[in-house]
Amino acid sequence: MFPGATAERGDANFVIVGAPLDASTTFEPGTRFGPRRVRHFAEPFDDYDHRTDQHVSTLGVADDGDVHAWGDVPAYLEYLEGTLRDVTWDEAVPLTIGGEHTISLAGARATEPDVFVCLDAHLDLREAYDGNRLNHACVTRRILEDEDLDVEEAIILGSRTGSEAEWERAEADDVTIVPPESVRAWLDETDVDALLGGRETYLSVDIDGADPAYAPGTGTMEPFGLEPREMRDAVRAVAPSATGFDVVEVNDRDDGQAASLAGKLLKEFVYTHAASDGPIASTR
């Protein structure tokens, strides 16, 4: 159980779901261990948050365990979507712990956002990778182009690498890229509430958005990344508009740095969303 997730499932305002999918990782696997490690390395964190004067254990957080992954990825995503949609129908916010980034497609389908905001080293705008359209390197494009979704825009913070075709796709009007060296200024100078304009938003944190010095436990490390404080401030800025959240791509190949950062960002999301009386997905 995630520390502080003491609410009963039926009474919860936030529901944590583990999604240990590890099917298409292109370099170092291990995301199947992500949910377990994030829960474990969150154990030493204090329940109390001085900034918002709240205890996570009083905010109605439940931990619904993991949705065990299997090899049929389309079927798994459909099942996970149903699990997360049940959360929204119960008027709670789904908090998903990956697993590879592909699971964000299920989160988006369950919450049907207007805007997809992502912290990520990679564009994830490939049409396919090795012929696989559900590879984790394609997830942002799948969300933008899913026939059952009507996502107006993807805002990708910290992205610094992609194929030539991906950069060409990123020039379209429905994609905004903020490179790592500009994220601090973007946070300081952007009225994020006004930018999102009341649109329902899904927030995804790919832990490889961080510089590998801070989060080496991920499958496709990319140097020159975000500072943890920048990721924290981005989560705080977007959480008041978000109806769903995930943190993905944590594996077991470090001493817990990536999982610790992921757990801390999940808690920052909960504290901020609760303090701002943030929205619930209108799919309920």
XYZ file of N, CA and C in Angstrom:
852
model
N 0.827 -1.199 0.000
C 0.000 0.000 0.000
C 0.863 1.253 0.000
N 0.429 2.238 -0.794
C 1.152 3.501 -0.784
C 0.967 4.171 0.585
N 2.023 4.697 1.175
C 1.917 5.285 2.515
C 0.857 6.391 2.577
N -0.001 6.300 3.565
C -1.052 7.298 3.743
C -2.321 7.002 2.984
N -2.316 5.975 2.137
C -3.505 5.630 1.344
C -4.421 4.761 2.188
N -5.038 5.364 3.169
C -5.784 4.620 4.182
C -7.293 4.640 3.962
N -7.753 5.346 2.933
C -9.202 5.460 2.716
C -9.774 4.158 2.171
N -11.032 3.942 2.443
C -11.749 2.841 1.803
C -11.987 3.193 0.346
N -11.960 2.207 -0.513
C -12.098 2.444 -1.947
C -13.365 3.235 -2.285
N -14.469 2.903 -1.660
C -15.729 3.552 -1.984
C -15.851 4.976 -1.481
N -14.989 5.357 -0.532
C -15.048 6.700 0.047
C -13.934 7.601 -0.472
N -13.137 7.111 -1.421
C -11.892 7.804 -1.775
C -12.124 9.001 -2.691
N -11.232 9.980 -2.533
C -11.149 11.105 -3.471
C -10.068 10.860 -4.529
N -9.093 10.050 -4.171
C -7.998 9.671 -5.067
C -7.816 8.151 -4.952
N -7.607 7.494 -6.093
C -7.394 6.040 -6.063
C -6.115 5.705 -6.829
N -5.169 5.108 -6.129
C -3.907 4.671 -6.726
C -4.103 3.288 -7.350
N -3.652 3.153 -8.597
C -3.706 1.871 -9.306
C -2.320 1.605 -9.900
N -1.740 0.469 -9.580
C -0.469 0.084 -10.190
C -0.707 -0.593 -11.532
N 0.128 -0.234 -12.514
C -0.008 -0.809 -13.865
C 1.373 -1.252 -14.337
N 1.829 -2.432 -13.888
C 3.216 -2.863 -14.123
C 3.469 -3.436 -15.523
N 3.033 -2.716 -16.534
C 3.246 -3.168 -17.915
C 4.715 -2.985 -18.295
N 5.288 -4.009 -18.907
C 6.723 -4.004 -19.256
C 6.883 -4.769 -20.568
N 6.155 -4.307 -21.593
C 6.075 -5.079 -22.827
C 6.915 -4.529 -23.968
N 7.102 -3.197 -24.041
C 7.724 -2.628 -25.234
C 8.937 -1.766 -24.941
N 9.448 -1.840 -23.710
C 10.606 -1.030 -23.358
C 11.738 -1.286 -24.359
N 12.302 -0.213 -24.906
C 13.213 -0.356 -26.030
C 14.675 -0.524 -25.625
N 15.028 -0.287 -24.358
C 16.434 -0.458 -23.966
C 16.510 -1.331 -22.718
N 16.453 -0.760 -21.541
C 16.564 -1.567 -20.325
C 15.184 -1.808 -19.714
N 14.732 -3.062 -19.642
C 13.414 -3.352 -19.060
C 13.442 -3.235 -17.537
N 12.292 -3.469 -16.948
C 12.197 -3.461 -15.482
C 11.031 -2.635 -14.961
N 10.218 -2.044 -15.861
C 9.094 -1.245 -15.379
C 8.036 -2.100 -14.689
N 8.124 -3.425 -14.844
C 7.188 -4.290 -14.123
C 7.352 -4.137 -12.618
N 8.544 -3.652 -12.188
C 8.793 -3.452 -10.761
C 8.459 -2.026 -10.295
N 8.020 -1.168 -11.221
C 7.799 0.237 -10.894
C 6.812 0.482 -9.759
N 5.582 -0.058 -9.835
C 4.629 0.226 -8.756
C 5.133 -0.210 -7.377
N 5.739 -1.397 -7.329
C 6.240 -1.891 -6.046
C 7.329 -0.974 -5.492
N 8.251 -0.533 -6.356
C 9.356 0.303 -5.879
C 8.879 1.707 -5.484
N 7.933 2.272 -6.224
C 7.442 3.601 -5.863
C 6.774 3.552 -4.489
N 5.966 2.526 -4.256
C 5.337 2.405 -2.935
C 6.405 2.248 -1.849
N 7.411 1.394 -2.107
C 8.437 1.124 -1.087
C 9.259 2.379 -0.762
N 9.715 3.073 -1.800
C 10.607 4.199 -1.532
C 9.853 5.466 -1.112
N 8.512 5.410 -1.086
C 7.728 6.509 -0.519
C 7.525 6.341 0.985
N 7.925 5.186 1.525
C 7.657 4.909 2.938
C 8.260 5.937 3.896
N 9.469 6.459 3.657
C 10.021 7.397 4.650
C 9.458 8.810 4.575
N 8.627 9.120 3.585
C 8.117 10.485 3.454
C 7.114 10.788 4.567
N 7.197 11.995 5.106
C 6.231 12.419 6.119
C 4.824 12.488 5.535
N 3.881 12.159 6.367
C 2.463 12.250 5.980
C 2.030 13.722 5.828
N 2.640 14.587 6.614
C 2.233 15.992 6.666
C 2.989 16.825 5.650
N 2.243 17.740 5.004
C 2.843 18.686 4.056
C 2.694 20.092 4.611
N 3.803 20.706 4.940
C 3.768 22.031 5.572
C 3.227 23.093 4.617
N 3.551 22.986 3.326
C 3.126 24.010 2.356
C 1.609 24.144 2.296
N 0.913 23.039 2.295
C -0.548 23.082 2.170
C -1.255 22.789 3.492
N -0.469 22.482 4.534
C -1.030 22.179 5.858
C -2.042 21.026 5.776
N -1.612 19.957 5.136
C -2.485 18.793 4.984
C -1.711 17.503 5.275
N -2.453 16.492 5.723
C -1.911 15.144 5.855
C -2.482 14.300 4.727
N -1.635 13.563 4.044
C -2.136 12.744 2.948
C -3.129 11.699 3.448
N -2.951 11.237 4.676
C -3.828 10.197 5.225
C -5.232 10.716 5.523
N -5.450 12.030 5.450
C -6.786 12.597 5.683
C -7.429 13.087 4.387
N -6.781 12.841 3.251
C -7.273 13.395 1.987
C -8.068 12.392 1.159
N -8.354 11.253 1.729
C -9.181 10.286 1.022
C -8.455 9.576 -0.097
N -7.240 9.107 0.177
C -6.459 8.375 -0.819
C -6.592 6.872 -0.550
N -6.975 6.126 -1.550
C -7.046 4.661 -1.458
C -6.034 4.048 -2.417
N -5.534 2.880 -2.068
C -4.629 2.136 -2.949
C -5.338 0.856 -3.362
N -5.670 0.781 -4.648
C -6.453 -0.349 -5.164
C -5.563 -1.490 -5.656
N -4.255 -1.419 -5.353
C -3.363 -2.492 -5.777
C -2.995 -2.377 -7.252
N -2.488 -3.473 -7.794
C -2.024 -3.486 -9.181
C -3.021 -4.196 -10.094
N -3.076 -3.726 -11.324
C -3.746 -4.470 -12.385
C -2.659 -5.292 -13.061
N -2.617 -6.575 -12.733
C -1.556 -7.453 -13.231
C -1.485 -7.413 -14.756
N -0.278 -7.246 -15.292
C -0.119 -7.119 -16.741
C 0.035 -8.480 -17.407
N -0.415 -8.544 -18.659
C -0.193 -9.743 -19.461
C 0.227 -9.339 -20.858
N 0.500 -10.309 -21.722
C 1.164 -10.030 -22.984
C 0.322 -9.373 -24.058
N -0.998 -9.475 -23.963
C -1.882 -8.878 -24.962
C -2.084 -7.410 -24.583
N -1.242 -6.535 -25.134
C -1.250 -5.130 -24.700
C -2.573 -4.436 -25.010
N -3.165 -4.586 -26.206
C -4.463 -3.926 -26.427
C -5.523 -4.355 -25.408
N -5.563 -5.650 -25.105
C -6.548 -6.126 -24.133
C -6.237 -5.595 -22.737
N -4.950 -5.535 -22.406
C -4.567 -5.003 -21.088
C -4.961 -3.538 -20.945
N -4.696 -2.747 -21.990
C -5.049 -1.326 -21.928
C -6.560 -1.149 -21.794
N -7.317 -1.995 -22.476
C -8.772 -1.903 -22.375
C -9.234 -2.227 -20.948
N -8.635 -3.254 -20.360
C -9.015 -3.618 -18.990
C -8.601 -2.514 -18.002
N -7.397 -1.989 -18.185
C -6.923 -0.916 -17.300
C -7.797 0.326 -17.449
N -8.171 0.643 -18.689
C -9.067 1.788 -18.909
C -10.361 1.617 -18.117
N -10.916 0.411 -18.139
C -12.142 0.166 -17.395
C -11.959 0.355 -15.899
N -10.823 -0.103 -15.395
C -10.535 0.063 -13.963
C -10.441 1.539 -13.601
N -9.762 2.309 -14.439
C -9.590 3.734 -14.148
C -10.889 4.509 -14.372
N -11.674 4.072 -15.356
C -12.962 4.735 -15.576
C -13.897 4.510 -14.381
N -13.833 3.323 -13.782
C -14.623 3.073 -12.572
C -14.262 4.084 -11.479
N -12.984 4.442 -11.410
C -12.556 5.428 -10.414
C -13.249 6.769 -10.669
N -13.266 7.200 -11.934
C -13.905 8.491 -12.232
C -15.405 8.424 -11.980
N -16.027 7.276 -12.269
C -17.469 7.141 -12.021
C -17.784 7.200 -10.523
N -16.780 6.855 -9.709
C -16.932 6.974 -8.256
C -16.521 8.366 -7.771
N -16.385 9.305 -8.701
C -16.060 10.705 -8.399
C -14.743 10.832 -7.652
N -13.755 10.100 -8.142
C -12.402 10.188 -7.598
C -11.418 10.397 -8.746
N -10.211 10.767 -8.385
C -9.155 11.020 -9.365
C -8.247 9.796 -9.444
N -8.090 9.196 -10.627
C -7.169 8.053 -10.754
C -5.710 8.504 -10.759
N -4.896 7.804 -9.968
C -3.454 8.041 -9.881
C -2.779 6.723 -10.258
N -2.206 6.651 -11.436
C -1.665 5.389 -11.922
C -0.149 5.382 -11.800
N 0.381 4.288 -11.292
C 1.829 4.109 -11.194
C 2.239 3.040 -12.206
N 3.029 3.449 -13.238
C 3.521 2.496 -14.218
C 4.739 1.784 -13.704
N 5.102 0.842 -14.474
C 4.750 0.494 -15.799
C 5.351 1.457 -16.850
N 5.363 0.922 -18.085
C 5.869 1.713 -19.192
C 4.853 2.784 -19.566
N 5.306 3.744 -20.383
C 4.498 4.925 -20.650
C 3.228 4.608 -21.434
N 3.188 3.463 -22.097
C 2.010 3.077 -22.869
C 0.733 3.124 -22.039
N 0.857 2.927 -20.733
C -0.345 2.870 -19.892
C -1.046 4.215 -19.809
N -0.366 5.307 -20.196
C -1.027 6.620 -20.187
C -2.194 6.662 -21.166
N -2.145 5.836 -22.215
C -3.255 5.801 -23.161
C -4.532 5.339 -22.455
N -4.417 4.373 -21.574
C -5.585 3.921 -20.806
C -6.078 5.023 -19.880
N -5.151 5.742 -19.242
C -5.548 6.830 -18.358
C -6.271 7.937 -19.101
N -5.774 8.269 -20.300
C -6.425 9.307 -21.096
C -7.806 8.858 -21.568
N -7.906 7.608 -22.001
C -9.218 7.115 -22.458
C -10.223 7.109 -21.306
N -9.750 6.843 -20.089
C -10.661 6.777 -18.944
C -11.139 8.155 -18.518
N -10.321 9.173 -18.716
C -10.663 10.514 -18.221
C -11.057 11.474 -19.330
N -10.753 11.135 -20.591
C -11.149 11.932 -21.757
C -10.785 13.411 -21.600
N -9.504 13.704 -21.492
C -9.098 15.103 -21.262
C -9.170 15.938 -22.535
N -9.155 17.259 -22.338
C -9.009 18.193 -23.454
C -7.533 18.434 -23.772
N -6.700 18.361 -22.721
C -5.272 18.650 -22.860
C -4.472 17.533 -22.197
N -3.396 17.144 -22.842
C -2.477 16.158 -22.289
C -1.163 16.875 -21.998
N -0.794 16.967 -20.726
C 0.474 17.579 -20.327
C 1.405 16.468 -19.871
N 2.631 16.516 -20.339
C 3.554 15.417 -20.089
C 4.940 15.964 -19.785
N 5.569 15.428 -18.744
C 6.989 15.667 -18.491
C 7.727 14.460 -19.047
N 8.616 14.694 -20.016
C 9.181 13.554 -20.727
C 10.455 13.977 -21.458
N 11.454 13.108 -21.443
C 12.664 13.361 -22.230
C 12.412 13.201 -23.718
N 11.435 12.344 -24.048
C 11.208 11.948 -25.438
C 9.898 12.515 -25.950
N 9.848 12.732 -27.260
C 8.629 13.256 -27.862
C 7.499 12.234 -27.832
N 7.839 10.963 -27.974
C 6.819 9.888 -28.025
C 5.758 10.173 -29.080
N 6.206 10.701 -30.221
C 5.298 11.048 -31.314
C 5.503 10.145 -32.530
N 6.122 8.998 -32.356
C 6.329 8.085 -33.486
C 4.997 7.478 -33.923
N 4.879 7.278 -35.218
C 3.716 6.549 -35.729
C 3.781 5.097 -35.270
N 4.989 4.536 -35.270
C 5.195 3.172 -34.790
C 6.682 3.002 -34.492
N 7.003 2.023 -33.668
C 8.399 1.690 -33.375
C 8.570 0.196 -33.619
N 9.431 -0.157 -34.551
C 9.574 -1.558 -34.957
C 8.222 -2.152 -35.350
N 7.406 -1.335 -35.990
C 6.104 -1.810 -36.448
C 5.018 -1.844 -35.396
N 5.338 -1.466 -34.168
C 4.391 -1.540 -33.056
C 3.842 -0.147 -32.753
N 2.537 0.072 -33.002
C 1.924 1.372 -32.744
C 1.600 1.570 -31.259
N 1.707 0.502 -30.455
C 1.493 0.634 -29.012
C 2.806 0.534 -28.239
N 3.895 0.826 -28.913
C 5.190 0.932 -28.229
C 5.171 2.172 -27.338
N 5.954 2.150 -26.276
C 5.956 3.292 -25.347
C 6.508 4.569 -25.995
N 7.184 4.416 -27.116
C 7.716 5.586 -27.827
C 6.664 6.266 -28.710
N 5.448 5.772 -28.677
C 4.364 6.294 -29.537
C 3.205 6.857 -28.731
N 3.307 6.901 -27.396
C 2.096 7.092 -26.596
C 1.474 8.477 -26.771
N 2.272 9.522 -26.876
C 1.673 10.850 -27.020
C 0.939 10.972 -28.357
N 1.494 10.401 -29.413
C 0.804 10.415 -30.699
C -0.492 9.611 -30.638
N -0.463 8.462 -29.954
C -1.693 7.657 -29.850
C -2.778 8.466 -29.127
N -2.393 9.177 -28.082
C -3.387 9.961 -27.332
C -3.929 11.100 -28.196
N -3.075 11.759 -28.942
C -3.531 12.860 -29.793
C -4.448 12.376 -30.909
N -4.192 11.175 -31.416
C -4.897 10.722 -32.608
C -5.904 9.616 -32.327
N -6.166 9.307 -31.063
C -7.115 8.255 -30.724
C -8.510 8.665 -31.186
N -9.179 7.776 -31.901
C -10.486 8.107 -32.489
C -11.565 8.271 -31.434
N -11.333 7.736 -30.240
C -12.324 7.863 -29.165
C -12.048 9.049 -28.256
N -10.973 9.779 -28.529
C -10.620 10.947 -27.726
C -10.704 12.204 -28.581
N -10.770 13.343 -27.925
C -10.792 14.624 -28.619
C -9.801 15.572 -27.943
N -8.563 15.101 -27.835
C -7.526 15.890 -27.176
C -7.096 17.034 -28.093
N -7.212 18.246 -27.585
C -6.925 19.426 -28.393
C -5.425 19.690 -28.518
N -4.682 19.330 -27.494
C -3.287 19.768 -27.439
C -2.474 18.863 -26.524
N -1.232 18.638 -26.889
C -0.256 18.006 -25.999
C 0.831 19.020 -25.690
N 1.101 19.216 -24.416
C 2.173 20.101 -23.969
C 3.239 19.221 -23.335
N 4.412 19.180 -23.942
C 5.471 18.280 -23.498
C 6.595 19.115 -22.891
N 6.822 18.938 -21.597
C 7.825 19.704 -20.860
C 9.088 18.865 -20.692
N 10.217 19.434 -21.071
C 11.493 18.759 -20.861
C 11.932 17.856 -21.982
N 11.190 17.845 -23.099
C 11.550 16.949 -24.190
C 12.820 17.430 -24.891
N 13.674 16.484 -25.208
C 14.984 16.847 -25.766
C 15.484 15.872 -26.827
N 14.669 14.915 -27.213
C 15.114 13.991 -28.250
C 13.916 13.350 -28.942
N 14.154 13.025 -30.218
C 13.130 12.361 -31.021
C 13.674 12.151 -32.420
N 12.977 11.356 -33.200
C 13.389 11.142 -34.582
C 13.047 12.382 -35.413
N 13.598 12.442 -36.624
C 13.304 13.569 -37.515
C 11.790 13.657 -37.782
N 11.162 12.516 -37.982
C 9.718 12.516 -38.246
C 8.927 13.001 -37.033
N 9.404 12.675 -35.862
C 8.714 13.155 -34.656
C 8.804 14.665 -34.518
N 9.976 15.220 -34.791
C 10.113 16.684 -34.704
C 9.232 17.369 -35.740
N 9.078 16.743 -36.892
C 8.170 17.299 -37.908
C 6.725 17.239 -37.396
N 6.342 16.125 -36.755
C 4.983 16.022 -36.187
C 4.775 17.057 -35.077
N 5.847 17.352 -34.347
C 5.759 18.295 -33.229
C 5.536 19.733 -33.689
N 5.735 19.997 -34.972
C 5.507 21.350 -35.495
C 4.031 21.655 -35.715
N 3.182 20.640 -35.593
C 1.740 20.852 -35.788
C 1.171 21.702 -34.649
N 0.004 22.295 -34.908
C -0.596 23.219 -33.942
C -1.031 22.544 -32.654
N -1.191 21.224 -32.672
C -1.679 20.550 -31.468
C -0.560 20.053 -30.558
N 0.667 20.484 -30.802
C 1.792 20.083 -29.957
C 2.593 21.323 -29.543
N 2.879 21.413 -28.250
C 3.760 22.455 -27.715
C 4.924 21.779 -27.009
N 6.126 22.129 -27.417
C 7.337 21.570 -26.799
C 8.029 22.661 -25.986
N 8.333 22.362 -24.724
C 9.129 23.269 -23.900
C 10.414 22.511 -23.544
N 11.543 22.874 -24.140
C 12.782 22.136 -23.876
C 13.254 22.335 -22.437
N 14.106 21.460 -21.956
C 14.505 21.513 -20.541
C 15.047 22.876 -20.118
N 15.856 23.502 -20.957
C 16.463 24.773 -20.582
C 15.458 25.914 -20.515
N 14.240 25.696 -21.002
C 13.209 26.740 -20.984
C 12.099 26.472 -19.969
N 12.114 25.328 -19.325
C 11.015 24.966 -18.425
C 10.951 25.904 -17.226
N 12.108 26.265 -16.661
C 12.091 27.174 -15.510
C 11.417 28.504 -15.864
N 11.800 29.077 -16.991
C 11.198 30.347 -17.427
C 9.724 30.159 -17.755
N 9.366 29.032 -18.374
C 7.954 28.755 -18.688
C 7.130 28.732 -17.416
N 7.645 28.100 -16.379
C 6.921 28.037 -15.118
C 6.794 29.399 -14.470
N 7.849 30.189 -14.551
C 7.846 31.500 -13.899
C 6.970 32.509 -14.637
N 6.881 32.370 -15.949
C 6.243 33.417 -16.754
C 4.860 33.033 -17.276
N 4.462 31.782 -17.095
C 3.191 31.314 -17.662
C 2.125 31.223 -16.582
N 0.961 31.810 -16.878
C -0.207 31.593 -16.028
C -0.834 30.280 -16.498
N -0.453 29.196 -15.840
C -0.859 27.869 -16.318
C -2.373 27.694 -16.222
N -2.975 28.238 -15.171
C -4.440 28.155 -15.058
C -5.103 28.812 -16.269
N -4.595 29.978 -16.663
C -5.167 30.676 -17.816
C -4.869 29.916 -19.111
N -3.686 29.358 -19.201
C -3.307 28.602 -20.396
C -4.231 27.402 -20.602
N -4.509 26.711 -19.518
C -5.372 25.539 -19.614
C -6.846 25.954 -19.706
N -7.150 27.136 -19.203
C -8.447 27.750 -19.440
C -9.643 26.916 -19.048
N -9.540 26.228 -17.928
C -10.663 25.413 -17.489
C -10.828 24.116 -18.249
N -9.919 23.830 -19.166
C -9.997 22.576 -19.913
C -9.534 21.416 -19.029
N -10.230 20.298 -19.117
C -9.815 19.134 -18.342
C -8.479 18.622 -18.874
N -7.608 18.294 -17.959
C -6.220 17.995 -18.301
C -5.793 16.681 -17.677
N -5.014 15.918 -18.422
C -4.386 14.712 -17.890
C -2.893 14.983 -17.760
N -2.331 14.702 -16.600
C -0.914 14.964 -16.340
C -0.155 13.651 -16.225
N 0.848 13.500 -17.069
C 1.684 12.304 -17.063
C 3.137 12.690 -16.787
N 3.742 12.004 -15.843
C 5.153 12.231 -15.518
C 5.940 10.987 -15.924
N 6.677 11.097 -17.030
C 7.658 10.078 -17.376
C 8.931 10.425 -16.615
N 9.362 9.510 -15.759
C 10.468 9.846 -14.853
C 11.761 10.133 -15.622
N 11.842 9.701 -16.898
C 13.052 10.020 -17.659
C 13.082 11.471 -18.116
N 12.023 12.239 -17.805
C 12.106 13.684 -17.998
C 13.183 14.301 -17.116
N 13.418 13.687 -15.960
C 14.483 14.142 -15.067
C 15.850 13.855 -15.674
N 16.815 14.639 -15.286
C 18.183 14.313 -15.675
C 18.560 12.957 -15.054
N 19.279 12.116 -15.794
C 19.636 10.796 -15.253
C 20.423 10.862 -13.947
N 21.034 11.990 -13.640
C 21.738 12.113 -12.365
C 20.785 11.968 -11.189
N 19.510 12.339 -11.393
C 18.515 12.283 -10.322
C 17.634 11.046 -10.385
N 17.490 10.465 -11.573
C 16.579 9.329 -11.728
C 17.171 8.325 -12.711
N 18.239 7.626 -12.308
C 18.862 6.668 -13.226
C 18.084 5.374 -13.402
N 17.097 5.143 -12.555
C 16.341 3.900 -12.650
C 15.213 3.985 -13.650
N 15.566 4.110 -14.914
C 14.572 4.170 -15.975
C 15.178 3.576 -17.238
N 14.332 3.156 -18.174
C 14.804 2.333 -19.270
C 15.578 3.044 -20.357
N 15.257 4.302 -20.613
C 15.913 5.035 -21.707
C 16.357 6.399 -21.191
N 17.454 6.404 -20.444
C 17.991 7.641 -19.881
C 18.408 8.604 -20.986
N 18.225 9.891 -20.745
C 18.595 10.915 -21.707
C 19.203 12.090 -20.934
N 20.505 12.374 -21.116
C 21.150 13.466 -20.373
C 20.543 14.839 -20.665
N 20.977 15.807 -19.862
C 20.579 17.220 -19.982
C 19.097 17.412 -19.685
N 18.623 16.764 -18.616
C 17.199 16.787 -18.316
C 16.802 17.775 -17.242
N 15.580 17.580 -16.737
C 14.980 18.494 -15.774
C 15.549 18.273 -14.371
N 15.522 19.357 -13.601
C 15.828 19.283 -12.181
C 14.568 18.813 -11.436
N 14.738 18.079 -10.329
C 13.560 17.654 -9.564
C 12.658 18.816 -9.144
N 13.233 19.956 -8.773
C 12.383 21.093 -8.372
C 11.558 21.610 -9.537
N 12.107 21.543 -10.751
C 11.319 21.956 -11.914
C 10.153 21.000 -12.127
N 10.390 19.711 -11.952
C 9.304 18.732 -12.099
C 8.257 18.941 -11.002
N 8.704 19.178 -9.802
C 7.763 19.444 -8.696
C 6.898 20.656 -9.011
N 7.522 21.734 -9.465
C 6.765 22.960 -9.727
C 5.822 22.783 -10.916
N 6.202 21.973 -11.883
C 5.301 21.692 -13.004
C 4.082 20.911 -12.519
N 4.297 19.932 -11.662
C 3.180 19.171 -11.099
C 2.259 20.101 -10.306
N 2.853 20.974 -9.503
C 2.033 21.911 -8.725
C 1.241 22.846 -9.638
N 1.807 23.228 -10.751
C 1.144 24.173 -11.657
C -0.026 23.532 -12.393
N 0.098 22.267 -12.745
C -0.920 21.608 -13.574
C -1.972 20.895 -12.725
N -1.620 20.453 -11.534
C -2.527 19.637 -10.722
C -3.907 20.262 -10.512
N -4.041 21.584 -10.325
C -5.387 22.141 -10.105
C -6.328 21.961 -11.296
N -5.809 21.643 -12.470
C -6.647 21.452 -13.662
C -6.765 19.980 -14.060
N -6.076 19.097 -13.355
C -5.935 17.718 -13.816
C -7.018 16.806 -13.245
N -7.572 15.964 -14.111
C -8.564 14.971 -13.692
C -7.973 13.565 -13.651
N -6.700 13.454 -13.991
C -6.018 12.171 -13.930
C -4.517 12.396 -13.912
N -3.801 11.453 -13.332
C -2.347 11.606 -13.157
C -1.702 10.231 -13.266
N -0.517 10.212 -13.854
C 0.289 8.999 -13.763
C 1.756 9.362 -13.668
N 2.514 8.413 -13.137
C 3.971 8.504 -13.145
C 4.470 7.156 -13.646
N 5.356 7.185 -14.646
C 5.688 5.971 -15.400
C 7.195 5.839 -15.620
N 7.578 4.660 -16.101
C 8.935 4.346 -16.568
C 9.965 4.216 -15.454
N 9.518 3.990 -14.214
C 10.450 3.664 -13.125
C 10.785 2.181 -13.235
N 12.066 1.835 -13.174
C 12.450 0.423 -13.148
C 13.300 0.141 -11.904
N 13.945 -1.007 -11.891
C 14.643 -1.467 -10.682
C 16.166 -1.392 -10.843
N 16.659 -0.507 -11.708
C 18.083 -0.503 -12.030
C 18.840 0.645 -11.369
N 18.351 1.102 -10.218
C 19.128 2.076 -9.450
C 18.922 1.765 -7.958
N 19.353 2.671 -7.106
C 19.216 2.461 -5.664
C 17.956 3.121 -5.106
N 17.010 3.383 -5.971
C 15.741 3.927 -5.515
C 15.541 5.399 -5.826
N 16.518 6.020 -6.496
C 16.387 7.447 -6.769
C 15.164 7.754 -7.622
N 14.961 6.994 -8.702
C 13.837 7.261 -9.597
C 12.507 7.010 -8.889
N 12.416 5.925 -8.146
C 11.175 5.607 -7.439
C 10.878 6.641 -6.361
N 11.918 7.101 -5.673
C 11.724 8.116 -4.637
C 11.172 9.404 -5.239
N 11.765 9.841 -6.347
C 11.278 11.050 -7.012
C 9.839 10.853 -7.503
N 9.548 9.695 -8.047
C 8.199 9.429 -8.541
C 7.174 9.479 -7.410
N 7.504 8.862 -6.278
C 6.583 8.876 -5.150
C 6.354 10.271 -4.608
N 7.432 11.047 -4.596
C 7.306 12.420 -4.084
C 6.428 13.257 -5.010
N 6.566 13.086 -6.316
C 5.750 13.856 -7.265
C 4.287 13.434 -7.183
N 4.031 12.148 -6.951
C 2.646 11.709 -6.770
C 2.031 12.409 -5.554
N 2.772 12.480 -4.454
C 2.252 13.143 -3.268
C 2.071 14.640 -3.500
N 2.978 15.267 -4.248
C 2.807 16.690 -4.573
C 1.518 16.907 -5.348
N 1.221 15.970 -6.261
C -0.031 16.086 -7.024
C -1.224 16.033 -6.072
N -1.237 15.080 -5.157
C -2.378 14.913 -4.251
C -2.554 16.143 -3.366
N -1.472 16.603 -2.757
C -1.581 17.775 -1.879
C -2.125 18.981 -2.649
N -1.607 19.216 -3.854
C -1.983 20.409 -4.600
C -3.400 20.307 -5.139
N -3.761 19.151 -5.670
C -5.113 18.969 -6.199
C -6.134 19.126 -5.074
N -5.845 18.549 -3.914
C -6.778 18.648 -2.795
C -6.896 20.083 -2.299
N -5.768 20.783 -2.193
C -5.788 22.160 -1.685
C -6.513 23.102 -2.631
N -6.506 22.782 -3.916
C -7.140 23.654 -4.916
C -8.558 23.210 -5.250
N -9.011 22.143 -4.582
C -10.337 21.574 -4.894
C -10.447 21.321 -6.393
N -9.451 20.611 -6.907
C -9.350 20.356 -8.340
C -10.491 19.515 -8.882
N -10.588 19.408 -10.212
C -11.756 18.785 -10.838
C -11.708 17.255 -10.839
N -12.865 16.681 -11.042
C -13.037 15.256 -11.313
C -13.427 15.133 -12.781
N -12.999 14.082 -13.447
C -13.293 13.925 -14.869
C -14.808 13.939 -15.124
N -15.205 14.636 -16.170
C -16.633 14.747 -16.480
C -17.176 13.487 -17.138
N -16.334 12.446 -17.286
C -16.794 11.167 -17.832
C -17.669 10.412 -16.845
N -17.696 10.846 -15.572
C -18.438 10.107 -14.550
C -19.944 10.119 -14.854
